[in-house]
Amino acid sequence: MPDFWLWYASLLAYAFLYIPLVIVVTFSFNDSKLNAEWVGFTLDWYRRLFNNADMLIAARNSVLIALTAAGIATVLGTMAGIAMHRYRSRFLPFMVFTPVAMPEILLGVSLLIYFLNSLKPLLSTVGVEFDLGLVTVIIAHITFCIGFVAIIVRARLAGMDESIFEAARDLGASPWQTFRLVTLPLILPGIIAGALMAFTLSIDDFVITFFTSGVGTKTLPLEIYTMIKVAVTPEVNAVSALMMLITLAMIVIAGRVAPDVLRAKA
């Protein structure tokens, strides 16, 4: 009986989480402009989506932002994860994990105020024009992605035997040789998983992007938000289904590369 109620509660929880996603994917193939009822199967909404110039521009911007932010955040997050593991500082984890734990709306407003009230006037004094756009979005995404990469890399290092690194030093390896020949190959799965996770978090972020994008900057989440102001059409369902597919694929690949990545993120 206890096992029955445990399974029953689990199924209800998973149904609550995934049934809306299944409905979104299903109605992206609906041969009707309305989502009120199922009319028939069609791929027309996906064809319209790939012929939508605004959507293609938004997709290009999202991929560019995600690739750039994930690349820089991976390098900085790896360095932060190694530093936290090596020096056991209490202050460093607090600084790295704060953007992860901070509510997105608070982080977005903070970055917006920083860009407009601090960075823009500072750069204007040296003759550099600065305004909200793709650059500010990339900086904002790097800010919150660093913590996730650092968590994953640190979790990878925590499960390693320290005697491996001591043996490399005893054999005459310099600190750089120890990192390049021993540390880096061992933590490489964690680095790849962190990069994939950062890419996933960046490409579908809305709240922070909304505050830091400025006028005229389009990303997929912002374009979807603009579209649903009129109505939730099957075209919105189609782009949502594609984003969901990309996100789930990245998470699955990250979990395969480093099985402890999901536990580290939790």
Coordinates of C-alpha atoms in Angstrom, one line a residue:
M1 CA 0.0 0.0 0.0
P2 CA 2.8 2.6 0.8
D3 CA 4.4 1.8 -2.6
F4 CA 1.0 2.3 -4.4
W5 CA 0.5 5.8 -2.9
L6 CA 4.1 6.7 -3.7
W7 CA 3.7 5.7 -7.3
Y8 CA 0.3 7.4 -7.5
A9 CA 1.7 10.7 -6.1
S10 CA 4.7 10.5 -8.4
L11 CA 2.6 9.9 -11.5
L12 CA 0.4 12.9 -10.6
A13 CA 3.4 15.1 -10.2
Y14 CA 4.9 14.1 -13.5
A15 CA 1.6 14.4 -15.3
F16 CA 1.2 18.0 -13.9
L17 CA 4.7 18.8 -15.3
Y18 CA 4.6 17.1 -18.7
I19 CA 1.0 17.0 -19.9
P20 CA 1.1 20.8 -20.8
L21 CA 4.3 20.2 -22.8
V22 CA 2.7 17.3 -24.7
I23 CA -0.3 19.5 -25.5
V24 CA 2.0 22.2 -26.9
V25 CA 3.8 19.7 -29.1
T26 CA 0.5 18.1 -30.2
F27 CA -1.2 21.3 -31.2
S28 CA 1.8 22.5 -33.2
F29 CA 0.6 20.0 -35.8
N30 CA -3.0 21.1 -35.6
D31 CA -4.5 22.2 -39.0
S32 CA -6.3 25.2 -37.5
K33 CA -5.5 28.7 -36.4
L34 CA -7.2 28.1 -33.1
N35 CA -6.1 25.8 -30.3
A36 CA -9.7 25.1 -29.2
E37 CA -10.0 21.7 -30.9
W38 CA -8.1 19.3 -33.0
V39 CA -9.0 19.5 -36.7
G40 CA -6.3 17.5 -38.5
F41 CA -2.6 16.9 -38.9
T42 CA -0.4 19.3 -40.8
L43 CA 3.2 20.5 -41.0
D44 CA 2.2 23.9 -42.4
W45 CA 3.0 25.8 -39.2
Y46 CA 6.6 24.5 -39.3
R47 CA 6.9 25.6 -42.9
R48 CA 5.6 29.1 -42.0
L49 CA 7.9 29.2 -39.1
F50 CA 11.0 28.6 -41.2
N51 CA 9.8 31.2 -43.7
N52 CA 9.3 33.9 -41.0
A53 CA 12.1 36.4 -41.4
D54 CA 11.6 37.9 -37.9
M55 CA 11.7 34.5 -36.3
L56 CA 14.9 33.5 -38.2
I57 CA 16.6 36.8 -37.1
A58 CA 15.6 36.0 -33.5
A59 CA 16.8 32.5 -33.7
R60 CA 20.2 33.7 -35.1
N61 CA 20.5 36.2 -32.3
S62 CA 19.7 33.5 -29.7
V63 CA 22.2 31.1 -31.0
L64 CA 24.9 33.8 -31.3
I65 CA 24.2 34.9 -27.7
A66 CA 24.1 31.3 -26.4
L67 CA 27.3 30.2 -28.1
T68 CA 29.3 33.3 -27.0
A69 CA 27.9 33.3 -23.4
A70 CA 28.4 29.6 -23.0
G71 CA 32.0 29.7 -24.3
I72 CA 33.1 32.6 -22.1
A73 CA 31.2 31.3 -19.1
T74 CA 32.8 27.8 -19.5
V75 CA 36.3 29.3 -19.3
L76 CA 35.5 31.5 -16.3
G77 CA 33.3 28.9 -14.6
T78 CA 36.0 26.2 -14.9
M79 CA 38.6 28.6 -13.3
A80 CA 36.1 29.4 -10.5
G81 CA 35.3 25.7 -9.9
I82 CA 39.0 24.8 -9.7
A83 CA 39.7 27.7 -7.4
M84 CA 36.8 26.8 -5.0
H85 CA 38.1 23.2 -4.9
R86 CA 41.7 24.1 -4.3
Y87 CA 41.5 27.0 -1.8
R88 CA 38.4 25.9 0.2
S89 CA 37.4 29.6 0.7
R90 CA 34.0 30.5 2.2
F91 CA 33.8 33.8 0.4
L92 CA 34.5 32.5 -3.1
P93 CA 31.6 30.1 -3.3
F94 CA 29.3 32.9 -2.0
M95 CA 30.4 35.2 -4.8
V96 CA 30.1 32.5 -7.5
F97 CA 26.7 31.0 -6.4
T98 CA 24.9 34.3 -5.7
P99 CA 23.9 34.9 -9.3
V100 CA 22.6 31.3 -9.4
A101 CA 20.5 31.7 -6.3
M102 CA 19.4 35.3 -7.0
P103 CA 15.9 35.7 -8.5
E104 CA 16.1 36.4 -12.2
I105 CA 14.0 39.5 -12.0
L106 CA 16.3 41.0 -9.4
L107 CA 19.4 40.1 -11.4
G108 CA 17.9 41.6 -14.5
V109 CA 17.0 44.9 -12.8
S110 CA 20.4 45.1 -11.2
L111 CA 22.2 44.6 -14.5
L112 CA 19.9 47.1 -16.2
I113 CA 20.7 49.8 -13.6
Y114 CA 24.4 49.0 -13.8
F115 CA 24.5 49.2 -17.6
L116 CA 22.6 52.5 -17.8
N117 CA 23.7 54.3 -14.7
S118 CA 27.3 53.2 -14.3
L119 CA 28.8 51.6 -17.4
K120 CA 27.2 53.9 -20.0
P121 CA 28.3 57.2 -18.3
L122 CA 31.8 55.7 -17.7
L123 CA 32.3 54.7 -21.3
S124 CA 30.9 58.0 -22.6
T125 CA 33.7 59.9 -20.8
V126 CA 36.3 58.2 -23.0
G127 CA 34.2 58.7 -26.2
V128 CA 32.7 55.2 -26.4
E129 CA 29.0 54.9 -27.3
F130 CA 27.3 52.2 -25.3
D131 CA 23.7 51.2 -25.2
L132 CA 21.6 48.1 -24.5
G133 CA 21.8 45.4 -27.2
L134 CA 23.3 42.1 -28.0
V135 CA 26.5 42.9 -26.0
T136 CA 24.6 43.7 -22.8
V137 CA 22.6 40.5 -23.2
I138 CA 25.7 38.4 -23.6
I139 CA 27.3 40.0 -20.6
A140 CA 24.2 39.3 -18.5
H141 CA 24.0 35.7 -19.7
I142 CA 27.7 35.1 -18.8
T143 CA 27.0 36.5 -15.4
F144 CA 24.4 33.8 -14.4
C145 CA 26.0 31.0 -16.5
I146 CA 29.3 31.1 -14.7
G147 CA 27.8 29.8 -11.5
F148 CA 26.3 26.7 -13.1
V149 CA 29.5 25.8 -14.9
A150 CA 31.5 26.3 -11.6
I151 CA 29.0 24.0 -9.7
I152 CA 29.5 21.2 -12.3
V153 CA 33.3 21.5 -12.4
R154 CA 33.6 21.6 -8.7
A155 CA 31.4 18.5 -8.3
R156 CA 33.6 16.7 -10.8
L157 CA 36.7 17.6 -8.9
A158 CA 35.1 16.6 -5.5
G159 CA 35.0 13.0 -6.6
M160 CA 38.6 12.7 -7.5
D161 CA 41.5 11.3 -5.6
E162 CA 43.9 14.1 -4.6
S163 CA 46.8 11.6 -4.6
I164 CA 46.7 11.7 -8.4
F165 CA 47.7 15.4 -8.5
E166 CA 50.3 14.8 -5.7
A167 CA 51.8 12.0 -7.7
A168 CA 52.2 14.3 -10.8
R169 CA 54.0 16.9 -8.7
D170 CA 56.2 14.2 -7.2
L171 CA 57.2 13.1 -10.7
G172 CA 58.4 16.6 -11.5
A173 CA 55.4 18.1 -13.3
S174 CA 55.0 21.8 -13.1
P175 CA 51.7 23.3 -12.1
W176 CA 50.8 24.0 -15.7
Q177 CA 51.8 20.5 -16.8
T178 CA 49.8 19.0 -14.0
F179 CA 46.7 20.9 -15.1
R180 CA 47.2 20.2 -18.8
L181 CA 48.1 16.5 -18.6
V182 CA 46.2 15.4 -15.5
T183 CA 43.5 17.8 -14.2
L184 CA 42.1 18.9 -17.6
P185 CA 41.5 15.4 -19.1
L186 CA 39.8 14.3 -15.8
I187 CA 37.4 17.2 -15.6
L188 CA 36.8 17.6 -19.4
P189 CA 33.4 15.7 -19.2
G190 CA 32.3 18.2 -16.5
I191 CA 33.5 21.1 -18.6
I192 CA 31.6 19.9 -21.6
A193 CA 28.5 19.3 -19.5
G194 CA 28.8 22.7 -18.0
A195 CA 29.1 24.3 -21.5
L196 CA 26.0 22.4 -22.7
M197 CA 24.1 23.5 -19.6
A198 CA 25.1 27.1 -20.0
F199 CA 24.1 27.0 -23.7
T200 CA 20.7 25.6 -22.7
L201 CA 20.1 28.2 -20.0
S202 CA 21.1 31.0 -22.3
I203 CA 19.1 30.1 -25.3
D204 CA 15.8 30.0 -23.5
D205 CA 16.2 32.8 -21.0
F206 CA 13.5 35.4 -21.0
V207 CA 13.5 37.5 -17.8
I208 CA 17.1 38.7 -17.8
T209 CA 17.1 39.1 -21.6
F210 CA 13.9 41.2 -21.3
F211 CA 15.6 43.7 -19.0
T212 CA 19.0 43.9 -20.8
S213 CA 18.1 43.6 -24.5
G214 CA 17.1 47.2 -25.3
V215 CA 14.9 48.3 -28.2
G216 CA 15.2 46.3 -31.5
T217 CA 17.1 43.3 -30.1
K218 CA 15.2 40.1 -30.8
T219 CA 15.7 36.7 -29.3
L220 CA 13.5 33.6 -29.6
P221 CA 11.9 34.0 -26.1
L222 CA 11.2 37.7 -26.7
E223 CA 9.8 36.9 -30.1
I224 CA 7.5 34.3 -28.7
Y225 CA 6.4 36.7 -26.0
T226 CA 5.5 39.2 -28.7
M227 CA 3.6 36.6 -30.7
I228 CA 1.4 35.5 -27.8
K229 CA 0.3 39.0 -27.1
V230 CA -2.1 38.6 -30.0
A231 CA -3.0 34.9 -29.7
V232 CA -1.4 31.5 -29.0
T233 CA -1.4 30.1 -32.5
P234 CA 0.0 26.7 -33.7
E235 CA 3.0 28.7 -35.0
V236 CA 3.8 29.6 -31.4
N237 CA 3.4 26.0 -30.4
A238 CA 5.8 25.0 -33.2
V239 CA 8.6 27.3 -32.1
S240 CA 8.0 26.3 -28.5
A241 CA 8.2 22.6 -29.5
L242 CA 11.5 23.2 -31.3
M243 CA 13.0 25.1 -28.3
M244 CA 11.8 22.3 -26.0
L245 CA 13.5 19.7 -28.2
I246 CA 16.8 21.6 -28.2
T247 CA 16.7 22.1 -24.5
L248 CA 15.9 18.5 -23.7
A249 CA 18.6 17.3 -26.2
M250 CA 21.2 19.5 -24.5
I251 CA 20.2 18.2 -21.0
V252 CA 20.3 14.6 -22.1
I253 CA 23.8 15.0 -23.7
A254 CA 25.1 16.8 -20.6
G255 CA 23.8 14.0 -18.5
R256 CA 25.4 11.4 -20.7
V257 CA 28.8 13.2 -20.8
A258 CA 28.8 13.8 -17.0
P259 CA 26.3 11.6 -15.1
D260 CA 26.7 13.8 -11.9
V261 CA 25.8 17.0 -13.8
L262 CA 22.1 16.9 -12.9
R263 CA 22.9 16.2 -9.2
A264 CA 25.4 19.1 -9.2
K265 CA 22.8 21.4 -10.7
A266 CA 20.2 20.3 -8.1

